[in-house]
Short mmCIF file of C-alpha atoms and ligand atoms in Angstrom, two decimals:
data_model
loop_
_atom_site.label_atom_id
_atom_site.label_comp_id
_atom_site.label_asym_id
_atom_site.label_seq_id
_atom_site.Cartn_x
_atom_site.Cartn_y
_atom_site.Cartn_z
CA UNK W 1 -3.68 0.14 25.91
CA UNK W 2 -7.02 -1.90 24.58
CA UNK W 3 -9.56 -1.20 21.67
CA UNK W 4 -12.68 -2.15 21.15
CA UNK W 5 -14.20 -1.42 18.20
CA UNK W 6 -17.88 -2.42 17.36
CA UNK W 7 -18.38 -1.73 13.60
CA UNK W 8 -20.59 -3.60 10.67
CA UNK W 9 -17.58 -3.42 8.31
CA UNK W 10 -14.50 -5.35 10.55
CA UNK W 11 -12.43 -5.94 7.07
CA UNK W 12 -11.89 -1.78 6.64
CA UNK W 13 -9.44 -2.71 10.16
CA UNK W 14 -7.36 -5.82 8.45
CA UNK W 15 -5.15 -3.45 6.31
CA UNK W 16 -4.83 0.17 7.05
CA UNK W 17 -4.07 -0.25 11.18
CA UNK W 18 -1.05 -2.89 10.02
CA UNK W 19 2.11 -0.61 8.87
CA UNK W 20 4.43 1.85 10.38
CA UNK W 21 4.25 3.18 14.45
CA UNK W 22 0.70 1.54 15.40
CA UNK W 23 1.85 -1.65 13.87
CA UNK W 24 4.50 -1.55 16.02
CA UNK W 25 2.68 -0.75 19.19
CA UNK W 26 0.69 -3.83 17.79
CA UNK W 27 3.68 -6.15 17.89
CA UNK W 28 5.41 -4.55 20.79
CA UNK W 29 2.66 -5.45 22.70
CA UNK W 30 1.83 -1.70 23.56
CA UNK W 31 -1.69 -1.83 21.84
CA UNK W 32 -4.50 -4.59 21.03
CA UNK W 33 -6.94 -3.61 18.81
CA UNK W 34 -10.18 -5.96 19.20
CA UNK W 35 -12.53 -6.04 16.45
CA UNK W 36 -16.36 -7.09 16.57
CA UNK W 37 -18.39 -7.57 13.80
CA UNK W 38 -21.90 -6.08 14.99
CA UNK W 39 -23.88 -8.03 12.53
CA UNK W 40 -22.62 -11.46 15.05
CA UNK W 41 -24.96 -9.91 17.33
CA UNK W 42 -28.49 -10.16 14.57
CA UNK W 43 -30.84 -12.88 15.31
CA UNK W 44 -32.60 -13.20 11.68
CA UNK W 45 -31.16 -15.24 9.18
CA UNK W 46 -30.61 -12.44 6.94
CA UNK W 47 -27.97 -10.50 9.91
CA UNK W 48 -30.01 -7.24 9.77
CA UNK W 49 -28.48 -4.68 11.49
CA UNK W 50 -30.13 -1.34 9.98
CA UNK W 51 -34.13 -0.77 9.56
CA UNK W 52 -36.67 2.49 8.46
CA UNK W 53 -36.53 4.92 10.36
CA UNK W 54 -39.83 5.59 12.22
CA UNK W 55 -41.88 9.31 11.29
CA UNK W 56 -40.18 8.43 7.79
CA UNK W 57 -36.91 9.95 5.63
CA UNK W 58 -34.06 8.90 3.36
CA UNK W 59 -31.62 6.62 5.18
CA UNK W 60 -31.43 3.28 7.02
CA UNK W 61 -30.81 3.21 11.39
CA UNK W 62 -28.77 1.28 12.68
CA UNK W 63 -30.85 -0.66 15.63
CA UNK W 64 -29.87 -1.18 18.89
CA UNK W 65 -30.19 -4.62 20.28
CA UNK W 66 -27.51 -6.00 18.08
CA UNK W 67 -24.91 -2.46 18.81
CA UNK W 68 -25.73 -2.57 22.60
CA UNK W 69 -25.21 -7.04 22.06
CA UNK W 70 -21.89 -6.85 20.75
CA UNK W 71 -21.37 -3.95 23.30
CA UNK W 72 -21.73 -6.16 25.87
CA UNK W 73 -20.18 -9.40 24.98
CA UNK W 74 -17.03 -6.65 24.57
CA UNK W 75 -16.68 -5.30 27.22
CA UNK W 76 -17.83 -8.30 29.50
CA UNK W 77 -14.30 -9.68 30.06
CA UNK W 78 -14.11 -6.50 32.56
CA UNK W 79 -15.28 -6.35 36.49
CA UNK W 80 -17.39 -3.05 36.91
CA UNK W 81 -14.71 -0.71 38.87
CA UNK W 82 -13.30 -1.23 34.99
CA UNK W 83 -16.04 -1.23 32.61
CA UNK W 84 -16.87 2.29 34.44
CA UNK W 85 -13.25 3.97 33.59
CA UNK W 86 -13.93 2.76 29.91
CA UNK W 87 -15.12 5.50 27.39
CA UNK W 88 -17.57 3.83 24.88
CA UNK W 89 -16.92 6.81 21.95
CA UNK W 90 -19.79 6.75 18.95
CA UNK W 91 -18.42 8.03 16.12
CA UNK W 92 -20.89 10.48 14.70
CA UNK W 93 -20.75 13.36 12.76
CA UNK W 94 -22.95 14.91 15.45
CA UNK W 95 -20.32 14.27 18.64
CA UNK W 96 -17.71 16.54 20.20
CA UNK W 97 -15.05 17.91 18.27
CA UNK W 98 -12.20 15.27 18.67
CA UNK W 99 -9.47 17.52 19.28
CA UNK W 100 -5.75 17.03 20.88
CA UNK W 101 -6.68 17.46 24.77
CA UNK W 102 -9.50 15.12 24.26
CA UNK W 103 -7.12 12.37 22.35
CA UNK W 104 -4.77 13.36 25.59
CA UNK W 105 -7.97 12.37 27.29
CA UNK W 106 -8.52 9.26 25.96
CA UNK W 107 -5.01 7.81 26.10
CA UNK W 108 -5.41 7.84 30.63
CA UNK W 109 -7.79 5.51 29.92
CA UNK W 110 -7.05 2.04 30.44
CA UNK W 111 -9.28 0.45 27.45
CA UNK W 112 -11.88 2.82 25.10
CA UNK W 113 -14.75 1.31 22.45
CA UNK W 114 -15.40 2.58 19.38
CA UNK W 115 -18.74 2.02 17.82
CA UNK W 116 -18.69 3.22 14.43
CA UNK W 117 -22.00 4.53 13.14
CA UNK W 118 -22.66 3.67 9.62
CA UNK W 119 -26.16 4.83 7.17
CA UNK W 120 -27.87 8.08 8.06
CA UNK W 121 -27.31 7.37 11.88
CA UNK W 122 -27.51 5.07 14.63
CA UNK W 123 -30.92 4.66 16.70
CA UNK W 124 -30.99 7.39 19.47
CA UNK W 125 -31.22 4.86 22.17
CA UNK W 126 -27.30 3.57 22.06
CA UNK W 127 -26.11 7.12 22.44
CA UNK W 128 -28.58 7.29 25.53
CA UNK W 129 -27.80 4.28 26.92
CA UNK W 130 -25.01 2.80 25.59
CA UNK W 131 -22.10 5.36 24.49
CA UNK W 132 -20.76 7.62 26.72
CA UNK W 133 -18.21 9.82 24.28
CA UNK W 134 -20.14 11.19 20.64
CA UNK W 135 -17.29 12.32 19.02
CA UNK W 136 -16.47 13.87 15.49
CA UNK W 137 -13.55 14.72 13.61
CA UNK W 138 -14.39 17.51 11.93
CA UNK W 139 -16.81 19.52 9.94
CA UNK W 140 -18.00 17.66 7.06
CA UNK W 141 -20.15 14.22 6.77
CA UNK W 142 -18.79 10.77 6.01
CA UNK W 143 -20.24 7.61 4.87
CA UNK W 144 -19.25 5.78 8.26
CA UNK W 145 -17.11 6.20 10.96
CA UNK W 146 -14.41 3.25 10.12
CA UNK W 147 -12.19 5.73 8.99
CA UNK W 148 -12.85 8.25 12.47
CA UNK W 149 -12.47 5.35 14.54
CA UNK W 150 -8.85 4.79 12.85
CA UNK W 151 -8.07 8.09 13.58
CA UNK W 152 -8.59 7.83 17.11
CA UNK W 153 -6.71 4.42 17.43
CA UNK W 154 -4.14 6.56 15.40
CA UNK W 155 -4.01 9.52 17.57
CA UNK W 156 -4.49 8.12 21.00
CA UNK W 157 -1.72 5.01 20.36
CA UNK W 158 0.77 8.04 19.44
CA UNK W 159 0.47 9.25 23.14
CA UNK W 160 1.27 6.11 24.18
CA UNK W 161 4.60 5.62 26.78
CA UNK W 162 7.31 4.28 24.82
CA UNK W 163 5.33 4.06 21.39
CA UNK W 164 6.76 7.08 19.50
CA UNK W 165 10.64 7.80 19.79
CA UNK W 166 11.12 10.64 21.21
CA UNK W 167 9.19 12.46 23.60
CA UNK W 168 9.83 15.35 22.39
CA UNK W 169 8.19 14.79 18.88
CA UNK W 170 5.32 14.35 20.80
CA UNK W 171 5.59 17.51 22.97
CA UNK W 172 6.60 19.41 20.33
CA UNK W 173 3.90 18.66 17.76
CA UNK W 174 1.50 20.84 16.12
CA UNK W 175 -1.62 21.89 18.38
CA UNK W 176 0.12 19.99 20.95
CA UNK W 177 2.07 23.06 21.14
CA UNK W 178 -1.45 25.26 20.48
CA UNK W 179 0.59 26.90 17.39
CA UNK W 180 0.94 25.20 14.36
CA UNK W 181 4.58 23.12 13.53
CA UNK W 182 7.64 25.52 11.67
CA UNK W 183 8.67 23.99 8.22
CA UNK W 184 10.92 20.43 8.68
CA UNK W 185 14.06 19.81 6.03
CA UNK W 186 16.50 17.12 5.65
CA UNK W 187 18.87 16.84 3.04
CA UNK W 188 20.12 17.73 0.31
CA UNK W 189 20.24 21.11 0.59
CA UNK W 190 19.78 22.04 -2.08
CA UNK W 191 16.99 20.64 -4.46
CA UNK W 192 15.67 21.54 -8.17
CA UNK W 193 16.83 25.41 -6.86
CA UNK W 194 15.07 25.17 -3.77
CA UNK W 195 17.42 25.76 -0.26
CA UNK W 196 17.55 25.31 3.03
CA UNK W 197 16.58 28.74 5.23
CA UNK W 198 20.18 29.43 5.73
CA UNK W 199 19.71 30.18 9.74
CA UNK W 200 19.30 25.67 9.89
CA UNK W 201 22.48 25.18 8.72
CA UNK W 202 24.21 27.49 10.78
CA UNK W 203 24.70 25.40 13.83
CA UNK W 204 23.43 28.96 16.25
CA UNK W 205 20.79 26.81 17.80
CA UNK W 206 19.41 29.68 20.03
CA UNK W 207 18.87 31.59 15.87
CA UNK W 208 17.35 28.48 15.29
CA UNK W 209 14.99 27.94 18.07
CA UNK W 210 14.16 31.13 17.29
CA UNK W 211 13.34 30.73 13.37
CA UNK W 212 11.04 27.95 14.22
CA UNK W 213 9.05 30.07 16.73
CA UNK W 214 8.64 32.97 14.25
CA UNK W 215 7.33 30.32 11.27
CA UNK W 216 5.14 28.58 13.59
CA UNK W 217 3.70 32.01 14.30
CA UNK W 218 3.31 33.00 11.02
CA UNK W 219 1.55 29.67 9.81
CA UNK W 220 -0.67 29.84 12.36
CA UNK W 221 -1.79 33.45 11.76
CA UNK W 222 -1.91 32.03 7.69
CA UNK W 223 -3.79 29.30 8.13
CA UNK W 224 -5.45 28.73 11.62
CA UNK W 225 -5.46 32.01 13.57
CA UNK W 226 -8.35 30.67 15.83
CA UNK W 227 -5.66 28.97 17.83
CA UNK W 228 -3.50 32.31 18.68
CA UNK W 229 -6.63 32.80 21.19
CA UNK W 230 -5.81 30.19 23.39
CA UNK W 231 -1.65 29.75 22.13
CA UNK W 232 0.87 30.86 25.04
CA UNK W 233 2.21 33.30 23.53
CA UNK W 234 5.17 35.58 25.22
CA UNK W 235 5.44 39.23 24.52
CA UNK W 236 7.77 38.58 21.54
CA UNK W 237 5.58 36.50 19.95
CA UNK W 238 2.87 39.30 20.53
CA UNK W 239 5.33 41.88 19.37
CA UNK W 240 5.84 39.54 15.99
CA UNK W 241 3.04 38.86 15.08
CA UNK W 242 1.89 43.17 15.92
CA UNK W 243 4.74 43.79 13.37
CL1 6GU D 301 -17.44 10.61 13.57
N1 6GU D 301 -18.46 10.28 11.03
C1 6GU D 301 -18.97 10.36 10.20
N2 6GU D 301 -20.41 9.00 9.81
N3 6GU D 301 -19.10 11.23 9.61
C2 6GU D 301 -17.86 12.53 10.10
C3 6GU D 301 -17.77 11.90 11.11
C4 6GU D 301 -18.05 10.57 11.60
N4 6GU D 301 -16.66 13.20 11.72
C5 6GU D 301 -16.82 14.01 10.57
N5 6GU D 301 -17.75 13.86 9.97
#
């Protein structure tokens, strides 16, 4: 998978993606993260990439020309058929909410371009004529789209074949199953007076599975009751939640 990031702050990407699983995926050649500096595509001596808004109002707006030119240069290596398969994401609080379902869809693309919005926002013609996928990472406002871009890269990368050790750990994820994950414990069995639930030490796999399922249901009910309407629940699950 090739990620093409278009940003006014390429330095933001130098460190954060260089540890753990994403770094290993880069080293193994499973992903490639290409970062283009939008300012390299400006035409004046000052490298002006933003300007005042028509109609007045607070905050600067990213100009369309440098962003279009950066995207065209970045994607020029692909032929028309490939190009048509590449989602061009625009990070914006006005976008479609990033969910695991959207992450799965993105992970099936051959490459992904991500335009990082900044300042008050981007000229609407970037959304109209260039981006194909406006994406928001949640209902709060950030100063820019760089962190959202990294979040998208991280979430997509871990779904690629061979990136995360065991396919089960991806399949059994929080959210992927439609429920929040059950609690996890490792050694020591007792820590500062806090003990590991007996059932996990019992070796009874059916009991362990039942306990985990129930904890998932309890947590989902407590923190994300909205997920219960779409999760696939057994009659047992329903009885447990009702009781
Ligand atoms: Cl993608 N960008 C910005 N600036 N703020 C956000 C966001 C994106 N998603 C949630 N808040």
